[in-house]
């Protein structure tokens, strides 16, 4: 017998070591080395357009061929991929993993089978392997070339720029043009070349792994990402296209999605000849019939699509592979087809357990070699989101050296945060190995300590609950966090969840895949090392608070000076006079505070000893820096005084131009605009109050003979003078902004924002009617009280049911009369209503503010102008009429930033104008450690507290938050001994069944976080705010 010719495998072509690989068989099973029977050769076309030939037994099922491909690629996460081929009718179908190959591919010598992505997860961060992400990126590139992934020109240019960066490296105009001439990524590419190069210019220093990640981040947000259209007709004969995704079944007209049926809504999928049937679960709010019917071209088309739907449902929704049905004794009915392979949850669990080797591979066309770290212990496994260009791996042994792989030509900075931002995964070598490995320099443990404090920013995010990502939309208990992730349509549009409703049983809000990464946790030794490296003086942490909050403030200014300006400049919807007024007053502020932040960070670097460590004393203070910059800031007062005019002119422009109104509304839908747009216009005035508060704290800390006391006291005097001059204007602007914000929240209001009207309080109360107590949302102004219910609209607005003019109104407690706790009777001149608060404290707040508003109305000139635009006042007897619409079980999506009114409704809370003013002073930014729910690990996050909400980022450099947690209604405590949180500086947030533990870095930061969060979780009474500002005692 002659020797069989040894063909080069895909793994050897990529430079990978030969091993058994990881198959898609169940854990513990291995592919037999040799299978009996005649061998057949199957030609496989890979995603990089190369072709490989695989010899498999003639009777082998399709699973053997797929496993062989994954083995040769050394692909761990092969379950996301599949094999497709043209059948005898030239229809592209998926290879059935359970059926013999020969029964599916009749003439294998004449057929090329394609290895492609089959299951597209909702979040590419769930892909743990760099090779997997590389293959997904190749799939996106292929879909662009074939016209399957359609998008606008800007998105297409941005996608191609990341592809070019991964293939040829950093921008070079000559090389770029040559490369784009030789490689066509989309039709009519010539018209986009300039835009592609403009985007590519911004990717300098980005590694291929980072480019893949950014490519998938953009692609997954496109409507046609991972979509394969299947022509069909509806009952009326209209031509449509059906598709299946991780969220459910989608309906397209052309390339526009017109409907979606989430898996949670689907009760049964079936087909009968050419008819594809979707049976829905009964829903009172559903406008569709019980069973939907679609007509496809043939029975084969219909069955093929049905199979794909069954596989997608099983992969994303089930926890484990479905078991085969028992064979019938006599008759068979229906198809015996079932999903074969691991579900997404099983894949993620397997990868999370570790134990597999990660080997290096080379990318086609790429100049840069990618190395995957060798990981043998589950505790050492890292998520590999390539947010940075270099990386490091921490060993269990404290004496083990760390090999750090960095881009050549990049300088290692001393700043821990800067260094931390530029790292990604590296090889872990034995102590005997030294020198350089592929340009990777050895780093000592001392250098490692320098970057320990920011290491969480380099780890790849992964889902703590793998099946959740595919099934979020099907769950009646969605995340309370405002998760900025596309994935499922319902989740993408969710700002809050039923966790805000009175329902008691909820899932954990912190389930964002981007916020759950248990693969890397802090250890006590590392935490101790981190603490020893920094000063313990309270003044240092006060200075650090200036730095962290200044970073956030600068990002907020960039929302206006960069993001909004870019949006406005694309169209002529905004008048030139308004543009000049707006940006000419904000750009000088941005320029000044950029320089200010740089100076503060330089001082902190000296203070911490990160550079010039021998310098002591003179640089361990901040008062001189504050005094110098506050004095310079006084020259910007002329711009600050014009912010009132800017705010009013912008609102007038929106009122007079429907196009400008649409532009501003669309801008608020962008992730970077995490607060209402007008709030960013007030940020400079808010920042002045922050400076004043910080300097008060610093002066209180210093003794009079301290070297920094004199400068600090002078800086406090200067900033206090500026605040006094602008405080009145700020109060008017805050009221003006709040009236216009509430105008967006209310339906049936014609002239809410009129001169002289002042907002006082909003909140949820129960109104007594014929059917008992009905939840209502009340809005109190200085001349009128409105009561509303939440309308069943997509915008989550509140429908006005009536108004009570305060002129001539009386208020009295009536608990005994009606037998309702915390009950009040409001008697107006034409109408009376009975309301009840949730607690005695809430009743006292409402009583105090309503009485104050009545007194103000009595002093006013006359009665209230009519508010309702179309609906007449509710003048019916309050005991015989129910004006309450049924509250839906789930929330209706709200595209705008989370409304305070919306949170108060679901949390049964109230909020006063004085609470809002106080919250402007209680804003904070910085790093916090969040405890994982089911482990002792802690994850480092950049957290911004503002607007009664915590916003979570992976790092301070991110442009938009990953998630948010509204805090109204939460209780703030310190963990008890029974909770076994044996750490310092830990505080606990609790709402119903949701519990979160956060950990600060020092006693000072712990007290500050407690102080600002308590201001949101327990609103202060008006009297207390007016009388004095006191620190909380813990």
GROMACS .gro file of C-alpha atoms in nm, residues 490-732:
model
  243
  490UNK     CA    1  -3.654   4.506   2.296
  491UNK     CA    2  -3.342   4.521   2.511
  492UNK     CA    3  -3.188   4.787   2.290
  493UNK     CA    4  -3.482   5.013   2.349
  494UNK     CA    5  -3.517   4.940   2.718
  495UNK     CA    6  -3.434   5.219   2.955
  496UNK     CA    7  -3.591   5.066   3.266
  497UNK     CA    8  -3.762   4.743   3.349
  498UNK     CA    9  -4.038   4.594   3.557
  499UNK     CA   10  -3.790   4.618   3.843
  500UNK     CA   11  -3.929   4.968   3.871
  501UNK     CA   12  -4.280   4.832   3.900
  502UNK     CA   13  -4.440   4.703   4.218
  503UNK     CA   14  -4.373   4.342   4.118
  504UNK     CA   15  -4.170   4.166   4.382
  505UNK     CA   16  -3.992   3.886   4.195
  506UNK     CA   17  -3.735   4.016   3.950
  507UNK     CA   18  -3.416   3.901   3.790
  508UNK     CA   19  -3.093   4.068   3.884
  509UNK     CA   20  -3.057   4.409   3.721
  510UNK     CA   21  -2.680   4.389   3.681
  511UNK     CA   22  -2.683   4.128   3.405
  512UNK     CA   23  -2.523   4.330   3.128
  513UNK     CA   24  -2.265   4.108   2.953
  514UNK     CA   25  -2.036   4.411   2.948
  515UNK     CA   26  -2.054   4.447   3.325
  516UNK     CA   27  -2.011   4.084   3.426
  517UNK     CA   28  -1.662   3.946   3.388
  518UNK     CA   29  -1.591   3.690   3.660
  519UNK     CA   30  -1.288   3.565   3.471
  520UNK     CA   31  -1.067   3.816   3.652
  521UNK     CA   32  -1.101   3.928   4.012
  522UNK     CA   33  -0.893   4.122   4.260
  523UNK     CA   34  -0.697   3.946   4.531
  524UNK     CA   35  -0.631   4.088   4.876
  525UNK     CA   36  -0.255   4.096   4.812
  526UNK     CA   37  -0.297   4.300   4.497
  527UNK     CA   38  -0.533   4.538   4.674
  528UNK     CA   39  -0.282   4.586   4.955
  529UNK     CA   40  -0.004   4.658   4.704
  530UNK     CA   41  -0.225   4.914   4.532
  531UNK     CA   42  -0.307   5.096   4.856
  532UNK     CA   43   0.055   5.120   4.970
  533UNK     CA   44   0.156   5.303   4.656
  534UNK     CA   45  -0.061   5.609   4.713
  535UNK     CA   46  -0.077   5.880   4.979
  536UNK     CA   47  -0.324   5.849   5.263
  537UNK     CA   48  -0.369   6.222   5.331
  538UNK     CA   49  -0.731   6.334   5.301
  539UNK     CA   50  -0.616   6.636   5.099
  540UNK     CA   51  -0.479   6.397   4.834
  541UNK     CA   52  -0.820   6.230   4.793
  542UNK     CA   53  -0.990   6.569   4.775
  543UNK     CA   54  -0.748   6.663   4.497
  544UNK     CA   55  -0.818   6.332   4.328
  545UNK     CA   56  -1.191   6.406   4.342
  546UNK     CA   57  -1.121   6.730   4.154
  547UNK     CA   58  -0.943   6.524   3.887
  548UNK     CA   59  -1.205   6.250   3.850
  549UNK     CA   60  -1.501   6.487   3.838
  550UNK     CA   61  -1.315   6.716   3.599
  551UNK     CA   62  -1.278   6.423   3.358
  552UNK     CA   63  -1.652   6.370   3.360
  553UNK     CA   64  -1.719   6.742   3.323
  554UNK     CA   65  -1.489   6.759   3.022
  555UNK     CA   66  -1.672   6.463   2.863
  556UNK     CA   67  -2.002   6.646   2.922
  557UNK     CA   68  -1.867   6.958   2.751
  558UNK     CA   69  -1.760   6.744   2.457
  559UNK     CA   70  -2.120   6.629   2.414
  560UNK     CA   71  -2.195   6.988   2.310
  561UNK     CA   72  -1.867   7.106   2.153
  562UNK     CA   73  -1.792   6.787   1.961
  563UNK     CA   74  -2.086   6.548   1.926
  564UNK     CA   75  -2.373   6.794   1.904
  565UNK     CA   76  -2.174   7.037   1.691
  566UNK     CA   77  -2.089   6.756   1.450
  567UNK     CA   78  -2.457   6.659   1.426
  568UNK     CA   79  -2.573   7.017   1.373
  569UNK     CA   80  -2.310   7.092   1.108
  570UNK     CA   81  -2.440   6.817   0.879
  571UNK     CA   82  -2.766   7.005   0.812
  572UNK     CA   83  -2.884   7.362   0.801
  573UNK     CA   84  -3.170   7.308   1.044
  574UNK     CA   85  -3.017   7.530   1.313
  575UNK     CA   86  -2.995   7.903   1.237
  576UNK     CA   87  -2.641   8.039   1.209
  577UNK     CA   88  -2.703   8.293   1.484
  578UNK     CA   89  -2.800   8.014   1.722
  579UNK     CA   90  -2.497   7.807   1.621
  580UNK     CA   91  -2.263   8.096   1.686
  581UNK     CA   92  -2.429   8.177   2.018
  582UNK     CA   93  -2.416   7.817   2.136
  583UNK     CA   94  -2.069   7.702   2.033
  584UNK     CA   95  -1.886   8.032   2.079
  585UNK     CA   96  -1.980   8.018   2.449
  586UNK     CA   97  -1.892   7.652   2.506
  587UNK     CA   98  -1.571   7.609   2.307
  588UNK     CA   99  -1.368   7.851   2.528
  589UNK     CA  100  -1.487   7.656   2.833
  590UNK     CA  101  -1.379   7.327   2.681
  591UNK     CA  102  -1.037   7.463   2.590
  592UNK     CA  103  -0.980   7.607   2.937
  593UNK     CA  104  -1.088   7.296   3.128
  594UNK     CA  105  -0.877   7.070   2.905
  595UNK     CA  106  -0.571   7.263   3.021
  596UNK     CA  107  -0.703   7.270   3.379
  597UNK     CA  108  -0.742   6.890   3.390
  598UNK     CA  109  -0.392   6.840   3.253
  599UNK     CA  110  -0.245   7.063   3.523
  600UNK     CA  111  -0.436   6.881   3.800
  601UNK     CA  112  -0.322   6.540   3.678
  602UNK     CA  113   0.038   6.657   3.659
  603UNK     CA  114   0.016   6.772   4.021
  604UNK     CA  115  -0.137   6.439   4.127
  605UNK     CA  116   0.143   6.251   3.949
  606UNK     CA  117   0.400   6.444   4.151
  607UNK     CA  118   0.199   6.395   4.469
  608UNK     CA  119   0.176   6.019   4.415
  609UNK     CA  120   0.545   5.994   4.336
  610UNK     CA  121   0.485   5.855   3.987
  611UNK     CA  122   0.744   6.098   3.857
  612UNK     CA  123   1.011   6.302   4.036
  613UNK     CA  124   0.948   6.093   4.344
  614UNK     CA  125   1.220   6.276   4.539
  615UNK     CA  126   1.019   6.598   4.538
  616UNK     CA  127   0.821   6.636   4.860
  617UNK     CA  128   0.623   6.900   5.038
  618UNK     CA  129   0.575   7.175   4.781
  619UNK     CA  130   0.390   6.949   4.541
  620UNK     CA  131   0.170   6.775   4.797
  621UNK     CA  132  -0.104   7.036   4.780
  622UNK     CA  133  -0.375   7.151   4.541
  623UNK     CA  134  -0.485   7.493   4.668
  624UNK     CA  135  -0.234   7.684   4.456
  625UNK     CA  136  -0.350   7.509   4.138
  626UNK     CA  137  -0.715   7.578   4.224
  627UNK     CA  138  -0.649   7.945   4.304
  628UNK     CA  139  -0.462   8.004   3.981
  629UNK     CA  140  -0.728   7.842   3.763
  630UNK     CA  141  -1.030   7.986   3.946
  631UNK     CA  142  -0.883   8.333   3.898
  632UNK     CA  143  -0.841   8.258   3.528
  633UNK     CA  144  -1.193   8.117   3.521
  634UNK     CA  145  -1.338   8.453   3.621
  635UNK     CA  146  -1.251   8.577   3.272
  636UNK     CA  147  -1.498   8.318   3.137
  637UNK     CA  148  -1.787   8.463   3.337
  638UNK     CA  149  -1.900   8.651   3.028
  639UNK     CA  150  -1.968   8.315   2.859
  640UNK     CA  151  -2.139   8.169   3.165
  641UNK     CA  152  -2.378   8.465   3.180
  642UNK     CA  153  -2.495   8.390   2.826
  643UNK     CA  154  -2.600   8.033   2.902
  644UNK     CA  155  -2.947   8.152   2.999
  645UNK     CA  156  -2.981   8.313   2.656
  646UNK     CA  157  -2.844   7.998   2.488
  647UNK     CA  158  -3.100   7.777   2.662
  648UNK     CA  159  -3.394   8.002   2.576
  649UNK     CA  160  -3.289   8.054   2.214
  650UNK     CA  161  -3.245   7.681   2.162
  651UNK     CA  162  -3.595   7.611   2.298
  652UNK     CA  163  -3.739   7.887   2.078
  653UNK     CA  164  -3.561   7.739   1.778
  654UNK     CA  165  -3.702   7.396   1.854
  655UNK     CA  166  -4.050   7.545   1.895
  656UNK     CA  167  -4.033   7.722   1.560
  657UNK     CA  168  -3.865   7.448   1.354
  658UNK     CA  169  -3.994   7.094   1.331
  659UNK     CA  170  -3.667   6.986   1.164
  660UNK     CA  171  -3.456   7.123   1.448
  661UNK     CA  172  -3.687   6.956   1.699
  662UNK     CA  173  -3.639   6.623   1.519
  663UNK     CA  174  -3.262   6.675   1.505
  664UNK     CA  175  -3.240   6.739   1.880
  665UNK     CA  176  -3.469   6.447   1.959
  666UNK     CA  177  -3.261   6.214   1.741
  667UNK     CA  178  -2.942   6.338   1.906
  668UNK     CA  179  -3.084   6.249   2.248
  669UNK     CA  180  -3.121   5.892   2.122
  670UNK     CA  181  -2.745   5.863   2.076
  671UNK     CA  182  -2.559   5.678   2.348
  672UNK     CA  183  -2.327   5.967   2.417
  673UNK     CA  184  -2.625   6.183   2.519
  674UNK     CA  185  -2.695   5.992   2.839
  675UNK     CA  186  -2.888   6.285   2.993
  676UNK     CA  187  -3.144   6.527   2.846
  677UNK     CA  188  -2.971   6.764   2.605
  678UNK     CA  189  -3.056   7.077   2.804
  679UNK     CA  190  -2.889   6.931   3.111
  680UNK     CA  191  -2.552   6.949   2.936
  681UNK     CA  192  -2.611   7.321   2.877
  682UNK     CA  193  -2.637   7.370   3.254
  683UNK     CA  194  -2.323   7.171   3.336
  684UNK     CA  195  -2.083   7.473   3.355
  685UNK     CA  196  -2.296   7.633   3.628
  686UNK     CA  197  -2.324   7.304   3.815
  687UNK     CA  198  -1.946   7.272   3.802
  688UNK     CA  199  -1.898   7.604   3.983
  689UNK     CA  200  -2.096   7.467   4.276
  690UNK     CA  201  -1.877   7.156   4.274
  691UNK     CA  202  -1.565   7.367   4.301
  692UNK     CA  203  -1.715   7.564   4.590
  693UNK     CA  204  -1.813   7.245   4.772
  694UNK     CA  205  -1.467   7.092   4.722
  695UNK     CA  206  -1.284   7.402   4.842
  696UNK     CA  207  -1.506   7.420   5.152
  697UNK     CA  208  -1.412   7.063   5.231
  698UNK     CA  209  -1.043   7.133   5.175
  699UNK     CA  210  -1.040   7.446   5.395
  700UNK     CA  211  -1.222   7.256   5.668
  701UNK     CA  212  -0.957   6.983   5.655
  702UNK     CA  213  -0.649   7.207   5.667
  703UNK     CA  214  -0.532   7.363   5.996
  704UNK     CA  215  -0.470   7.742   5.968
  705UNK     CA  216  -0.092   7.696   5.972
  706UNK     CA  217  -0.089   7.450   5.681
  707UNK     CA  218   0.118   7.558   5.380
  708UNK     CA  219  -0.183   7.514   5.150
  709UNK     CA  220  -0.445   7.678   5.373
  710UNK     CA  221  -0.394   8.035   5.252
  711UNK     CA  222  -0.425   7.951   4.882
  712UNK     CA  223  -0.722   7.722   4.948
  713UNK     CA  224  -0.906   7.991   5.144
  714UNK     CA  225  -0.838   8.249   4.871
  715UNK     CA  226  -0.964   8.006   4.605
  716UNK     CA  227  -1.279   7.946   4.811
  717UNK     CA  228  -1.342   8.321   4.835
  718UNK     CA  229  -1.302   8.362   4.458
  719UNK     CA  230  -1.532   8.073   4.363
  720UNK     CA  231  -1.791   8.175   4.626
  721UNK     CA  232  -1.808   8.518   4.464
  722UNK     CA  233  -1.866   8.364   4.119
  723UNK     CA  234  -2.137   8.131   4.252
  724UNK     CA  235  -2.314   8.420   4.428
  725UNK     CA  236  -2.320   8.619   4.107
  726UNK     CA  237  -2.460   8.336   3.894
  727UNK     CA  238  -2.676   8.148   4.147
  728UNK     CA  239  -2.998   8.334   4.070
  729UNK     CA  240  -2.954   8.281   3.698
  730UNK     CA  241  -2.885   7.912   3.755
  731UNK     CA  242  -3.209   7.865   3.955
  732UNK     CA  243  -3.411   8.027   3.675
   0.00000   0.00000   0.00000
